[in-house]
């Protein structure tokens, strides 16, 4: 089922790991095209984002169909996405790269936040970015644009597969995002990728301590037997910020 | 109904008019974003294309899902499009601009031609272009690429709205294409746009004769009353290539 | 007259409204191509910009004509723009998208600021961006570039119509800019667009309060009769930050 | 004076030389940015183009100003360019790279041809390219587009300096174009560049004969004393296609 | 050894197969990034190209180092490539995508042809394209540009690995090119990929005959047992153009 | 020798001057293509960067050669660059513009910092940008990307000439970078360019004071005799922030 929530452990593991680490785990499984690059969080302090994808697809606007909203308009796929994206999910919006209009503005973003949605990832633009950029709500996009969506875009459907900047996203895939961009993890791989990402991230924390102390890369990263033993001792000691003291 | 054929008269009118003329008629109705630019026919001698759109949508490939075809594979949306596009229709293929793989090769293009499909328009690439380029079958695309579609693309669905190079295409819209590109005419406007395009095209044929004779643009184009009268006489005379003699 | 100042009320209204709101008002009047996207203010704290456009046009440099400045050089169109842009106006600089050189540096920007010019909008680059980025002076551009303008650019003329990232700008048009980009309002529409933008912005402030309280989008935005009545009461109460208490 | 014709000798020299040769002569004089790349002649058989530039500048269209032409419209800068470009001159059209509409169609191109204009160079698109592509009239552009100019473009002025794909063009500069693109020669250098281009071209014709005979590049190109002597003899013999026999 | 020639059989097999077929064989071996797209042969009649790569790498020019050639200049990497590329090899030229200058002109191309080099592939431009386009010599590039290479480019080294439009090329890799672009086959895989490409191409010739006769795609492509039996009979019959008669 | 350190005075002069000033000095010497635009420091507080270039060149990855690192892998050119870039030098990384993978992550960046390297400039992406962005270490790049380098890149060689966004970089050239981008100064010109940049920067500091006081541009910049005299007095007075008091 495409709107199933993540297990608490998988969510925790993905929140611990950087996207750099998750991307390495995906490469180890033969996936080279999982990173959505070129997107940035509007609020750098609200960058960390983990959750299953709920998708919304836009096409270009047509002058007769796409007009400023009036009371009584039939519900659009955009409005469906706003009210139907489950709490904890990530609304992934595909525009085929059109950035002449915002895909969402501050009021719709606020509604998503109030409903408990985890965040938004789009290959398009957002409007009202000065306001969204101050919300405690992760919104990733490629640009800012003042015009409302119907200026240049038409919402077609929700929950179909999308391409986002050349990366496929299927409903239910797990989105993990930070300032490096977003990684798309196919849902059936989520638990194992999350678990291995946690392990790799923890090792790299230790490695960074060692490199900061002046160790050379060879022997430290990847770790040789001595470094592995030191790493085990460091975990046992409670993973302190400095080590050995 | 989205797969209804065009009337014989509308088809004839669109085949008479250039896309430049059809685009002018669309502008007169307030549509400024109907022209798919940047596509070219692989065979310049088989460029003229008119028909209702049947759509196929691709997203980027994923390494585990998109592999070389094997006997026994379940039918894909691509294969559905090949067998289901009605005779006289135009297969419109959206790729979100991915040109790393061909959307079709010579064998599938040949199958479409044999089935009586009018032609193909894609924002992506074609493969086997040396062969398709010699077929008497209009195939418009933006590039050539040798790899098979599953190298970089995954067919998702047929008969949903698409964006093609920033222009919306709904199933059943009429596609009119020549070397200037393709115009997308919303289906409910097709008959009147076709009729007025015929009239404009015929007038411009006469105007071109006059300009070739050394007339100035003012008074000739747009026509003043004298030019209009001459035009009426020219029609009456059977629309000869040279005029008055 | 192309250098007439804005009325105090129109200026106040535009300063109250976001560019997202002004763009919606333009769409309501049938204008879909008024937003200059992809420009950013060098100093995010000095982003809000309103004023009539004074234009400067650059073309690419030619090696023999464009050399480092020497005392005694004849005055250039660039220097004319620096000294002639009226106080309260926005200097709009068109480069046809060339970002290899800065269109202005810190000294010329400072001169504009001292002269009371409202700010600068360019489709090109600025140089000395670390310094300009700390000025209390709105400068919008697409890039930073260290080389002086004559490295790659030649100033041709002031006060002729320009295209800025695909949007037409006529001298005297009103520029309204914030972090979402800039909107170009034709001068003859400025007063009414400003007035309606004020009204829309105020309504959306109230709507945001309601959405933050958990109201659904339908009925709240666009407002139904109950929301309209609540909105009227909120205005009467002095537009408080929270409502009803 | 910016519409002075070329001398017969300079015209003849430029028609003899390739743009590759003219570009080399410009580089020898310190000009590295004189080549307009990325433009192609619509009719490859009518590619050779030499003449002084007459310029026309477009900006993006605005919905209220740019509508389909009606009888009685005031004359536009576009129509001025059509009637005023002197015979023997090249109409150079700048669009800031907008290719969504054609800058000219077949009727206006035909009028230019009838008036004796040498040809057209544009950084934009042309419409009716199937027709223009069969005219004996050199039209260089970057794309084809069916919509009429006012769909996306507004003609502003004639005979001001332009940038064409990053290259400056001043009214009166000499345009020399072939399938490699166009070279812009500042007018005051035209006679000497033409003369030296003729000389270089003639030498390279001889060099090509020698290389075709199996000579090595060193000693032949650039020519050593022996090659120079052979070259002088070849000129004396009437510049035959094969040499020595 | 990086300049070893291909075996006669491998060369014959690659000359029989289309790049579309070779790309499919590479995908079957897990290689998704082997196709150099966006390059075209200057002479469509001289498009077919097969041979091992000999590489030449350019970087951007610097004004003091890169001047018009003078007699007595030290030999450059460009001239080394012209004289050292072995007969039967393909000169692969990397420019990092710079198309402002030609990488080669007609005289150097002619020298390569005379020396027996198989052809040229470049991600840059060529100059003198009207002349090269008439040679019986396959030259693939992305653009035409009149200026000589030193206008914008500096030749650095031969026979080091390159990236060409995002595809890695190592000296000695086999280049197979036609109008669909070029495929880069790592040298150690060349013999088996060539052999399997021959087999696939031959099968697809038969399949195309069947599809032209009205067969459906399913069962024909990929072939079922009946089609395989028919194919075997067709081979036995000498691979006639029409079948069964 | 390509890894010679800068003199203390040259380093001090370059650290005093902005890149805008250094670019002007280069233009005065006839160099128009020395500015690497479009790169940004990950940590804006650690933007100032001066040092000789040590180069590393990447090409695109190949699936069989570029796999996740394993203990026992042979040393790569990337690892050589990490351990061999001399203290005080700038590691310049060329990727031909590929931004799908990070060229370095936080651990390798930390190792460079610990070793005393001055900083990094790349036309590619970095990974772990949230961590590197907090280091007191100048790292300039064009993008962020989570995947490790071998996902899309292969390190080929160190200390060969590179092109970085169209600008040539030779080993040993001096890199001067700030938020406007980076300037590449050929090594043999470094001392004089640094000295003249110091002088120009000091004059412009004085000019900015004057302009802030309301002086017009003419007479102040470039300085006339009076301004020159005032400038001399200001230097004598110890270059105070405000002047004359």
Coordinates of N, CA and C in Angstrom, one line a residue, chain D residues 48-226:
Chain D
X48 N 26.0 31.8 -48.8 CA 27.0 32.8 -48.8 C 26.4 34.2 -48.7
X49 N 26.8 35.0 -47.7 CA 26.2 36.3 -47.4 C 27.2 37.3 -47.1
X50 N 27.2 38.5 -47.7 CA 28.2 39.6 -47.4 C 27.4 40.9 -47.5
X51 N 27.6 41.7 -46.5 CA 26.9 43.1 -46.6 C 27.0 43.8 -45.3
X52 N 26.7 45.1 -45.3 CA 26.7 45.9 -44.1 C 25.4 45.6 -43.3
X53 N 25.5 45.8 -42.0 CA 24.4 45.4 -41.1 C 23.4 46.6 -41.0
X54 N 22.1 46.3 -41.1 CA 21.1 47.2 -40.8 C 20.3 46.5 -39.6
X55 N 20.2 47.1 -38.5 CA 19.7 46.4 -37.3 C 18.3 46.6 -36.9
X56 N 17.7 45.6 -36.3 CA 16.3 45.7 -35.8 C 16.3 45.0 -34.4
X57 N 15.8 45.6 -33.4 CA 15.8 45.1 -32.1 C 14.4 44.7 -31.6
X58 N 14.2 43.5 -31.1 CA 13.0 43.1 -30.4 C 13.2 43.0 -28.9
X59 N 12.1 43.2 -28.2 CA 12.0 42.8 -26.8 C 10.9 41.8 -26.6
X60 N 10.7 41.2 -25.4 CA 9.6 40.3 -25.3 C 8.2 41.0 -25.4
X61 N 7.2 40.3 -25.9 CA 5.9 40.9 -26.1 C 5.2 41.1 -24.8
X62 N 4.2 42.0 -24.8 CA 3.3 42.3 -23.6 C 1.9 42.0 -24.1
X63 N 1.1 41.3 -23.4 CA -0.2 40.9 -23.9 C -1.1 42.0 -24.4
X64 N -1.1 43.2 -23.8 CA -2.0 44.3 -24.2 C -1.4 45.0 -25.4
X65 N -0.1 45.1 -25.6 CA 0.5 45.8 -26.7 C 0.6 45.0 -28.0
X66 N 0.8 43.7 -27.8 CA 1.2 42.8 -28.9 C 0.0 41.9 -29.3
X67 N -0.7 42.3 -30.3 CA -1.9 41.5 -30.7 C -1.8 41.2 -32.2
X68 N -2.6 40.3 -32.7 CA -2.6 40.1 -34.2 C -2.8 41.4 -34.9
X69 N -2.1 41.5 -36.1 CA -2.1 42.8 -36.8 C -3.6 43.1 -37.4
X70 N -3.9 44.3 -37.3 CA -5.2 44.7 -37.9 C -4.9 45.9 -38.9
X71 N -5.7 46.0 -39.9 CA -5.6 47.1 -40.8 C -5.7 48.4 -40.0
X72 N -4.9 49.4 -40.3 CA -4.9 50.6 -39.5 C -4.0 50.7 -38.4
X73 N -3.3 49.6 -38.0 CA -2.3 49.6 -37.0 C -1.2 50.6 -37.3
X74 N -0.7 51.3 -36.3 CA 0.5 52.2 -36.7 C 1.6 51.4 -37.1
X75 N 2.5 52.0 -38.0 CA 3.7 51.2 -38.5 C 4.6 50.8 -37.3
X76 N 5.1 49.6 -37.4 CA 6.0 49.1 -36.3 C 7.4 49.2 -36.8
X77 N 8.3 49.1 -35.8 CA 9.8 49.0 -36.2 C 10.1 47.8 -37.1
X78 N 9.3 46.7 -37.0 CA 9.5 45.6 -37.9 C 9.2 46.0 -39.3
X79 N 8.1 46.7 -39.5 CA 7.7 47.1 -40.9 C 8.7 48.1 -41.4
X80 N 9.2 49.0 -40.5 CA 10.2 49.9 -40.9 C 11.5 49.2 -41.5
X81 N 11.9 48.2 -40.7 CA 13.1 47.4 -41.1 C 12.9 46.8 -42.5
X82 N 11.7 46.3 -42.7 CA 11.4 45.6 -44.0 C 11.5 46.6 -45.2
X83 N 11.0 47.8 -45.0 CA 11.0 48.7 -46.1 C 12.3 49.6 -46.2
X84 N 13.0 49.7 -45.1 CA 14.2 50.6 -45.0 C 15.5 50.0 -45.2
X85 N 15.6 48.7 -44.9 CA 17.0 48.1 -45.1 C 17.4 48.3 -46.5
X86 N 18.6 49.0 -46.7 CA 19.0 49.3 -48.1 C 19.4 48.0 -48.9
X87 N 19.2 48.1 -50.1 CA 19.6 47.0 -51.0 C 21.1 46.7 -50.8
X88 N 21.5 45.5 -50.7 CA 22.9 45.1 -50.5 C 23.2 45.0 -49.0
X89 N 22.4 45.4 -48.1 CA 22.6 45.3 -46.7 C 22.1 44.0 -46.1
X90 N 22.5 43.7 -44.9 CA 22.1 42.5 -44.2 C 21.2 43.0 -43.1
X91 N 20.0 42.5 -43.0 CA 19.1 42.8 -41.9 C 19.5 41.9 -40.7
X92 N 20.0 42.5 -39.6 CA 20.4 41.8 -38.4 C 19.4 42.0 -37.4
X93 N 18.8 40.9 -36.9 CA 17.6 41.0 -36.0 C 18.0 40.4 -34.6
X94 N 17.9 41.2 -33.6 CA 18.2 40.8 -32.2 C 17.0 40.5 -31.4
X95 N 16.9 39.4 -30.8 CA 15.7 39.0 -30.0 C 16.1 38.7 -28.5
X96 N 17.3 38.9 -28.2 CA 17.8 38.4 -26.9 C 17.6 36.9 -26.7
X97 N 17.6 36.2 -27.9 CA 17.6 34.8 -27.8 C 16.2 34.1 -27.7
X98 N 15.2 34.9 -27.9 CA 13.8 34.4 -27.8 C 13.5 33.6 -29.1
X99 N 13.1 32.3 -29.0 CA 12.9 31.5 -30.2 C 11.4 31.0 -30.1
X100 N 10.6 31.5 -29.3 CA 9.2 31.0 -29.3 C 8.3 31.5 -30.4
X101 N 8.7 32.6 -31.1 CA 8.0 33.1 -32.3 C 9.0 33.3 -33.4
X102 N 8.5 33.4 -34.6 CA 9.3 33.7 -35.7 C 9.5 35.2 -35.8
X103 N 10.7 35.6 -36.2 CA 10.9 37.1 -36.3 C 10.4 37.5 -37.7
X104 N 10.5 36.6 -38.7 CA 9.9 37.0 -40.0 C 9.3 35.7 -40.6
X105 N 8.3 35.9 -41.5 CA 7.8 34.8 -42.2 C 8.1 34.9 -43.7
X106 N 7.5 34.0 -44.5 CA 7.8 34.0 -45.9 C 7.5 35.2 -46.7
X107 N 6.4 35.9 -46.3 CA 6.0 37.1 -47.1 C 6.9 38.2 -46.9
X108 N 7.3 38.5 -45.6 CA 8.3 39.6 -45.3 C 9.6 39.2 -45.9
X109 N 10.0 38.0 -45.8 CA 11.3 37.6 -46.4 C 11.3 37.8 -47.9
X110 N 10.2 37.5 -48.5 CA 10.1 37.7 -50.0 C 10.2 39.2 -50.3
X111 N 9.5 40.0 -49.5 CA 9.6 41.4 -49.7 C 11.1 41.9 -49.6
X112 N 11.8 41.4 -48.7 CA 13.2 41.8 -48.5 C 14.0 41.4 -49.8
X113 N 13.8 40.2 -50.2 CA 14.5 39.7 -51.4 C 14.1 40.5 -52.6
X114 N 12.9 40.8 -52.8 CA 12.5 41.6 -54.0 C 13.1 43.0 -53.9
X115 N 13.3 43.5 -52.7 CA 13.9 44.9 -52.6 C 15.4 44.8 -52.7
X116 N 16.0 43.7 -52.9 CA 17.4 43.6 -53.1 C 18.3 43.6 -51.9
X117 N 17.7 43.3 -50.7 CA 18.4 43.2 -49.5 C 19.3 41.9 -49.6
X118 N 20.5 41.9 -49.0 CA 21.4 40.8 -49.3 C 21.0 39.6 -48.5
X119 N 20.4 39.7 -47.3 CA 20.0 38.5 -46.5 C 19.7 39.0 -45.1
X120 N 19.5 38.0 -44.3 CA 19.0 38.2 -42.9 C 19.9 37.3 -42.0
X121 N 20.2 37.9 -40.8 CA 20.9 37.2 -39.7 C 20.1 37.5 -38.4
X122 N 19.7 36.4 -37.7 CA 18.9 36.6 -36.5 C 19.4 35.6 -35.4
X123 N 19.3 36.0 -34.2 CA 19.5 35.1 -33.1 C 18.2 34.5 -32.7
X124 N 17.2 34.8 -33.4 CA 15.9 34.2 -33.1 C 15.5 33.2 -34.1
X125 N 14.1 33.0 -34.2 CA 13.6 31.9 -35.1 C 13.0 32.6 -36.3
X126 N 12.7 31.8 -37.3 CA 12.0 32.2 -38.5 C 10.7 31.3 -38.6
X127 N 9.7 31.8 -39.2 CA 8.5 31.0 -39.4 C 8.3 30.8 -40.9
X128 N 7.5 29.9 -41.3 CA 7.4 29.5 -42.8 C 8.7 29.0 -43.3
X129 N 9.5 28.3 -42.5 CA 10.8 27.9 -42.9 C 10.8 26.9 -44.1
X130 N 9.7 26.1 -44.3 CA 9.7 25.3 -45.5 C 9.7 26.1 -46.7
X131 N 9.1 27.3 -46.7 CA 9.0 28.2 -47.9 C 10.3 29.0 -48.0
X132 N 10.8 29.6 -46.9 CA 12.0 30.4 -47.0 C 13.2 29.5 -47.4
X133 N 13.1 28.3 -46.9 CA 14.2 27.3 -47.2 C 14.4 27.0 -48.6
X134 N 13.4 27.3 -49.4 CA 13.5 27.1 -50.9 C 13.8 28.4 -51.7
X135 N 13.8 29.5 -51.0 CA 14.1 30.8 -51.7 C 15.6 30.9 -51.9
X136 N 15.9 31.6 -53.0 CA 17.3 31.9 -53.3 C 17.7 33.2 -52.5
X137 N 17.7 33.1 -51.2 CA 17.8 34.3 -50.3 C 18.4 33.8 -49.0
X138 N 19.6 34.3 -48.6 CA 20.3 33.8 -47.4 C 19.6 34.3 -46.1
X139 N 19.0 33.4 -45.3 CA 18.4 33.7 -44.1 C 19.0 32.8 -43.0
X140 N 19.7 33.5 -42.1 CA 20.4 32.7 -41.0 C 19.6 32.9 -39.7
X141 N 19.4 31.8 -39.0 CA 18.7 31.9 -37.7 C 19.1 30.7 -36.8
X142 N 18.5 30.7 -35.7 CA 18.8 29.6 -34.7 C 17.7 28.5 -34.6
X143 N 16.6 28.8 -35.1 CA 15.4 27.9 -34.9 C 14.3 28.2 -35.9
X144 N 13.3 27.3 -35.9 CA 12.1 27.5 -36.6 C 11.0 27.7 -35.5
X145 N 10.0 28.5 -35.8 CA 8.9 28.6 -34.8 C 7.7 29.1 -35.6
X146 N 6.6 28.5 -35.4 CA 5.4 28.8 -36.2 C 4.7 30.1 -35.8
X147 N 4.7 30.5 -34.5 CA 3.9 31.6 -34.1 C 4.4 32.9 -34.7
X148 N 3.5 33.9 -35.0 CA 3.9 35.2 -35.6 C 4.6 36.0 -34.5
X149 N 5.4 37.0 -34.9 CA 6.3 37.6 -34.0 C 5.6 38.2 -32.8
X150 N 4.4 38.8 -33.0 CA 3.8 39.4 -31.8 C 3.3 38.4 -30.8
X151 N 3.3 37.2 -31.1 CA 3.0 36.2 -30.1 C 3.9 36.3 -28.9
X152 N 5.2 36.6 -29.1 CA 6.2 36.6 -28.0 C 7.2 37.8 -28.1
X153 N 7.1 38.6 -29.2 CA 8.1 39.6 -29.5 C 7.5 40.9 -29.8
X154 N 8.2 42.0 -29.5 CA 7.8 43.3 -29.8 C 9.0 44.1 -30.4
X155 N 8.8 44.6 -31.7 CA 9.9 45.3 -32.3 C 10.0 46.7 -31.8
X156 N 11.2 47.1 -31.3 CA 11.4 48.4 -30.6 C 12.0 49.4 -31.5
X157 N 13.1 49.1 -32.2 CA 13.9 50.2 -32.8 C 14.8 49.6 -33.9
X158 N 15.1 50.4 -34.9 CA 16.1 50.0 -35.9 C 17.4 50.8 -35.7
X159 N 18.4 50.3 -36.2 CA 19.7 51.0 -36.4 C 20.4 51.4 -35.0
X160 N 20.2 50.6 -34.0 CA 21.0 50.8 -32.8 C 21.9 49.5 -32.6
X161 N 22.9 49.6 -31.8 CA 23.8 48.5 -31.6 C 23.1 47.3 -30.9
X162 N 23.5 46.1 -31.3 CA 22.8 44.9 -30.8 C 23.9 43.9 -30.3
X163 N 23.5 43.0 -29.5 CA 24.3 41.8 -29.2 C 23.6 40.6 -29.9
X164 N 24.3 39.9 -30.6 CA 23.8 38.7 -31.3 C 24.5 37.5 -30.8
X165 N 23.9 36.7 -29.9 CA 24.6 35.5 -29.4 C 26.0 35.9 -28.8
X166 N 26.0 37.0 -28.1 CA 27.2 37.4 -27.4 C 28.2 38.2 -28.2
X167 N 27.9 38.5 -29.4 CA 28.8 39.3 -30.3 C 28.2 40.6 -30.6
X168 N 28.9 41.7 -30.4 CA 28.4 43.0 -30.7 C 28.2 43.3 -32.2
X169 N 27.1 43.9 -32.6 CA 26.9 44.3 -34.0 C 26.5 45.8 -34.0
X170 N 27.3 46.6 -34.6 CA 27.0 48.0 -34.8 C 26.4 48.2 -36.2
X171 N 25.5 49.1 -36.4 CA 25.0 49.4 -37.7 C 26.1 49.8 -38.7
X172 N 26.2 49.1 -39.8 CA 27.3 49.4 -40.8 C 28.4 48.4 -40.7
X173 N 28.5 47.7 -39.6 CA 29.5 46.6 -39.6 C 29.3 45.6 -40.7
X174 N 30.4 45.0 -41.2 CA 30.2 44.1 -42.3 C 29.9 42.6 -41.8
X175 N 28.9 42.0 -42.3 CA 28.5 40.7 -41.9 C 29.0 39.8 -43.1
X176 N 29.8 38.7 -42.7 CA 30.2 37.7 -43.7 C 29.8 36.4 -43.1
X177 N 28.9 35.7 -43.9 CA 28.4 34.4 -43.3 C 28.5 33.3 -44.3
X178 N 28.7 32.1 -43.8 CA 28.6 30.8 -44.5 C 28.2 29.8 -43.5
X179 N 28.3 28.5 -43.9 CA 27.8 27.4 -43.0 C 28.5 27.4 -41.7
X180 N 29.7 28.0 -41.5 CA 30.3 28.0 -40.2 C 29.8 29.1 -39.3
X181 N 28.9 29.9 -39.8 CA 28.3 31.0 -39.0 C 28.6 32.4 -39.6
X182 N 28.6 33.4 -38.8 CA 28.8 34.8 -39.4 C 29.9 35.4 -38.6
X183 N 30.7 36.2 -39.3 CA 31.7 37.1 -38.7 C 31.3 38.5 -38.8
X184 N 31.5 39.3 -37.7 CA 31.2 40.7 -37.7 C 32.5 41.5 -37.8
X185 N 32.7 42.2 -38.9 CA 33.9 43.0 -39.1 C 33.6 44.5 -38.9
X186 N 34.2 45.1 -37.9 CA 33.9 46.6 -37.7 C 34.2 47.3 -39.0
X187 N 33.3 48.3 -39.3 CA 33.4 48.9 -40.6 C 34.7 49.5 -41.0
X188 N 35.4 50.1 -40.0 CA 36.6 50.8 -40.3 C 37.8 49.8 -40.7
X189 N 37.6 48.5 -40.4 CA 38.6 47.5 -40.7 C 38.2 46.7 -41.9
X190 N 37.1 47.0 -42.5 CA 36.5 46.1 -43.5 C 37.5 45.9 -44.7
X191 N 38.0 47.0 -45.2 CA 38.8 46.9 -46.5 C 40.0 46.1 -46.3
X192 N 40.8 46.3 -45.2 CA 42.0 45.6 -45.0 C 41.8 44.2 -44.6
X193 N 40.7 43.9 -43.8 CA 40.5 42.5 -43.5 C 40.0 41.7 -44.7
X194 N 39.2 42.4 -45.6 CA 38.8 41.7 -46.8 C 40.0 41.4 -47.7
X195 N 40.9 42.3 -47.8 CA 42.1 42.1 -48.7 C 43.0 41.0 -48.2
X196 N 43.3 41.0 -46.9 CA 44.1 40.0 -46.3 C 43.4 38.6 -46.3
X197 N 42.1 38.6 -46.2 CA 41.4 37.4 -46.2 C 41.5 36.7 -47.6
X198 N 41.4 37.6 -48.6 CA 41.6 37.0 -50.0 C 42.9 36.4 -50.1
X199 N 44.0 37.0 -49.6 CA 45.3 36.5 -49.7 C 45.4 35.1 -49.0
X200 N 44.9 35.1 -47.8 CA 45.0 33.9 -47.0 C 44.3 32.8 -47.6
X201 N 43.1 33.1 -48.1 CA 42.2 32.0 -48.7 C 42.9 31.4 -49.9
X202 N 43.6 32.3 -50.7 CA 44.2 31.8 -51.9 C 45.4 30.8 -51.5
X203 N 46.2 31.3 -50.5 CA 47.3 30.4 -50.0 C 46.7 29.1 -49.6
X204 N 45.6 29.1 -48.8 CA 45.1 27.8 -48.3 C 44.6 26.9 -49.4
X205 N 44.1 27.5 -50.4 CA 43.7 26.6 -51.6 C 44.9 25.9 -52.1
X206 N 46.0 26.5 -52.2 CA 47.3 25.9 -52.6 C 47.7 24.8 -51.6
X207 N 47.7 25.2 -50.4 CA 48.1 24.3 -49.3 C 47.3 23.0 -49.3
X208 N 46.0 23.2 -49.6 CA 45.1 22.0 -49.6 C 45.5 21.0 -50.7
X209 N 45.9 21.6 -51.8 CA 46.3 20.8 -52.9 C 47.6 20.0 -52.5
X210 N 48.5 20.6 -51.8 CA 49.7 20.0 -51.4 C 49.4 18.9 -50.4
X211 N 48.6 19.2 -49.4 CA 48.3 18.2 -48.4 C 47.6 17.0 -49.0
X212 N 46.7 17.3 -50.0 CA 46.0 16.2 -50.7 C 47.0 15.3 -51.4
X213 N 48.2 15.9 -51.8 CA 49.2 15.1 -52.5 C 50.1 14.3 -51.5
X214 N 49.8 14.5 -50.2 CA 50.6 13.7 -49.2 C 51.6 14.4 -48.5
X215 N 51.8 15.7 -48.7 CA 52.7 16.5 -47.9 C 52.4 16.5 -46.5
X216 N 53.4 16.6 -45.6 CA 53.2 16.7 -44.2 C 52.8 18.2 -43.9
X217 N 52.1 18.3 -42.7 CA 51.8 19.7 -42.3 C 53.0 20.6 -42.1
X218 N 54.0 20.1 -41.3 CA 55.2 21.0 -41.1 C 55.9 21.3 -42.5
X219 N 56.1 22.6 -42.7 CA 56.7 23.1 -43.9 C 55.7 23.5 -44.9
X220 N 54.5 22.9 -44.8 CA 53.5 23.2 -45.8 C 52.5 24.3 -45.2
X221 N 52.3 24.2 -43.9 CA 51.3 25.0 -43.3 C 51.6 25.3 -41.9
X222 N 52.1 26.4 -41.5 CA 52.5 27.6 -42.3 C 53.5 27.2 -43.3
X223 N 53.6 27.9 -44.5 CA 54.5 27.6 -45.6 C 55.9 27.9 -45.3
X224 N 56.9 27.1 -45.6 CA 58.3 27.4 -45.5 C 58.7 28.1 -46.9
X225 N 59.9 28.4 -47.0 CA 60.4 29.1 -48.2 C 60.1 28.3 -49.5
X226 N 60.3 27.0 -49.5 CA 60.0 26.2 -50.7 C 58.5 26.3 -51.0

